[in-house]
Amino acid sequence: MDNEFLLQFFTYDHLPERLQLVSKPFGQLAETIVAVLPRNPERTTALRKLLEAKDCAVRALVAE
């Protein structure tokens, strides 16, 4: 797989199980994006926006 710096921010194994349930699909999608799309500014933007969405989803669960 392509060495993509942003993938490190999509790891979820270290999270409690309830947060993994929210974070895991984002991590899987990030890995798919890196595997399928060519490396270019648009892919980077897609990953950055996905990371922002993942962070919001995890915070929404924590803020219950």
Coordinates of N, CA and C in Angstrom, one line a residue:
M1 N 0.8 -1.2 0.0 CA 0.0 0.0 0.0 C 0.9 1.2 0.0
D2 N 0.4 2.3 -0.6 CA 1.0 3.6 -0.7 C 1.4 4.1 0.8
N3 N 2.5 4.6 0.9 CA 2.9 5.2 2.2 C 2.2 6.6 2.3
E4 N 1.2 6.7 3.0 CA 0.4 8.0 3.2 C 0.5 8.5 4.6
F5 N 1.1 9.6 4.8 CA 1.3 10.2 6.1 C 0.0 10.3 6.9
L6 N -1.1 10.7 6.2 CA -2.4 10.9 7.0 C -3.0 9.7 7.5
L7 N -2.7 8.5 7.0 CA -3.3 7.3 7.5 C -3.1 7.0 9.0
Q8 N -2.0 7.5 9.5 CA -1.7 7.3 10.9 C -2.8 7.9 11.8
F9 N -3.5 8.9 11.3 CA -4.5 9.6 12.1 C -5.9 8.8 12.1
F10 N -5.9 7.8 11.3 CA -7.2 7.0 11.1 C -7.1 5.7 11.9
T11 N -6.0 5.5 12.7 CA -5.9 4.2 13.5 C -7.0 4.3 14.6
Y12 N -7.5 3.1 14.9 CA -8.6 3.1 15.9 C -8.4 1.9 16.9
D13 N -7.4 1.1 16.8 CA -7.2 -0.1 17.7 C -7.0 0.4 19.1
H14 N -6.4 1.5 19.3 CA -6.1 2.0 20.7 C -7.3 2.6 21.4
L15 N -8.4 2.8 20.7 CA -9.6 3.4 21.3 C -10.4 2.4 22.0
P16 N -11.2 2.9 23.0 CA -12.2 2.0 23.6 C -13.2 1.5 22.6
E17 N -13.8 0.3 22.8 CA -14.6 -0.3 21.8 C -15.7 0.5 21.3
R18 N -16.4 1.3 22.1 CA -17.5 2.1 21.6 C -17.0 3.2 20.7
L19 N -15.8 3.7 20.8 CA -15.2 4.7 19.9 C -14.7 4.0 18.6
Q20 N -14.2 2.8 18.8 CA -13.8 2.0 17.6 C -14.9 1.8 16.6
L21 N -16.1 1.6 17.1 CA -17.3 1.4 16.3 C -17.5 2.6 15.4
V22 N -17.3 3.8 15.9 CA -17.5 5.0 15.1 C -16.3 5.2 14.2
S23 N -15.1 5.0 14.7 CA -13.9 5.4 14.0 C -13.5 4.4 12.9
K24 N -13.7 3.1 13.1 CA -13.3 2.1 12.2 C -13.7 2.3 10.7
P25 N -15.0 2.6 10.5 CA -15.4 2.8 9.1 C -14.7 3.9 8.4
F26 N -14.3 5.0 9.1 CA -13.6 6.1 8.5 C -12.1 5.6 8.2
G27 N -11.5 4.8 9.1 CA -10.2 4.2 8.8 C -10.2 3.3 7.6
Q28 N -11.2 2.5 7.5 CA -11.3 1.6 6.3 C -11.5 2.4 5.0
L29 N -12.3 3.4 5.1 CA -12.5 4.2 3.9 C -11.2 5.0 3.5
A30 N -10.5 5.4 4.5 CA -9.2 6.1 4.2 C -8.2 5.2 3.5
E31 N -8.2 3.9 4.0 CA -7.3 2.9 3.4 C -7.7 2.6 1.9
T32 N -9.0 2.6 1.7 CA -9.5 2.4 0.3 C -9.2 3.6 -0.6
I33 N -9.3 4.8 -0.1 CA -9.0 6.0 -0.8 C -7.5 5.9 -1.3
V34 N -6.6 5.5 -0.3 CA -5.2 5.5 -0.6 C -4.9 4.4 -1.6
A35 N -5.6 3.3 -1.5 CA -5.4 2.1 -2.4 C -5.9 2.4 -3.8
V36 N -7.0 3.1 -4.0 CA -7.6 3.3 -5.2 C -7.3 4.5 -6.0
L37 N -7.1 5.6 -5.3 CA -6.9 6.9 -6.0 C -5.4 7.2 -6.1
P38 N -5.1 7.9 -7.2 CA -3.7 8.3 -7.4 C -3.3 9.4 -6.4
R39 N -2.1 9.4 -6.0 CA -1.6 10.5 -5.1 C -1.6 11.8 -5.8
N40 N -2.4 12.7 -5.3 CA -2.5 14.1 -5.9 C -3.1 15.0 -4.9
P41 N -3.2 16.3 -5.1 CA -3.8 17.2 -4.1 C -5.3 16.8 -3.8
E42 N -6.0 16.3 -4.7 CA -7.4 16.0 -4.5 C -7.5 14.8 -3.5
R43 N -6.7 13.8 -3.6 CA -6.7 12.7 -2.7 C -6.3 13.2 -1.3
T44 N -5.4 14.1 -1.2 CA -5.0 14.6 0.1 C -6.1 15.4 0.7
T45 N -6.8 16.2 -0.1 CA -8.0 16.9 0.4 C -9.1 16.0 0.9
A46 N -9.3 14.9 0.1 CA -10.3 13.9 0.5 C -10.0 13.3 1.8
L47 N -8.7 13.0 2.0 CA -8.3 12.4 3.3 C -8.4 13.4 4.5
R48 N -8.1 14.6 4.2 CA -8.1 15.6 5.3 C -9.6 15.9 5.7
K49 N -10.5 15.9 4.7 CA -11.9 16.2 5.0 C -12.5 14.9 5.7
L50 N -12.1 13.8 5.3 CA -12.6 12.5 6.0 C -12.1 12.5 7.4
L51 N -10.8 12.9 7.6 CA -10.3 13.0 9.0 C -11.1 13.9 9.8
E52 N -11.4 15.1 9.3 CA -12.2 16.0 10.0 C -13.6 15.4 10.4
A53 N -14.2 14.8 9.4 CA -15.5 14.1 9.7 C -15.4 13.0 10.8
K54 N -14.3 12.2 10.7 CA -14.1 11.2 11.7 C -13.9 11.8 13.1
D55 N -13.2 12.9 13.2 CA -12.9 13.5 14.5 C -14.3 14.0 15.0
C56 N -15.1 14.6 14.2 CA -16.4 15.1 14.6 C -17.3 14.0 15.1
A57 N -17.3 12.9 14.4 CA -18.1 11.8 14.8 C -17.7 11.2 16.1
V58 N -16.4 11.1 16.3 CA -15.9 10.5 17.6 C -16.3 11.5 18.7
R59 N -16.1 12.8 18.5 CA -16.4 13.8 19.5 C -17.9 13.8 19.8
A60 N -18.7 13.6 18.8 CA -20.2 13.5 19.0 C -20.5 12.4 20.0
L61 N -19.9 11.3 19.9 CA -20.1 10.2 20.8 C -19.6 10.4 22.2
V62 N -18.5 11.1 22.3 CA -17.9 11.4 23.6 C -18.7 12.4 24.3
A63 N -19.3 13.3 23.6 CA -20.1 14.5 24.1 C -21.5 14.1 24.6
E64 N -21.9 12.8 24.5 CA -23.2 12.4 24.9 C -23.6 12.9 26.2

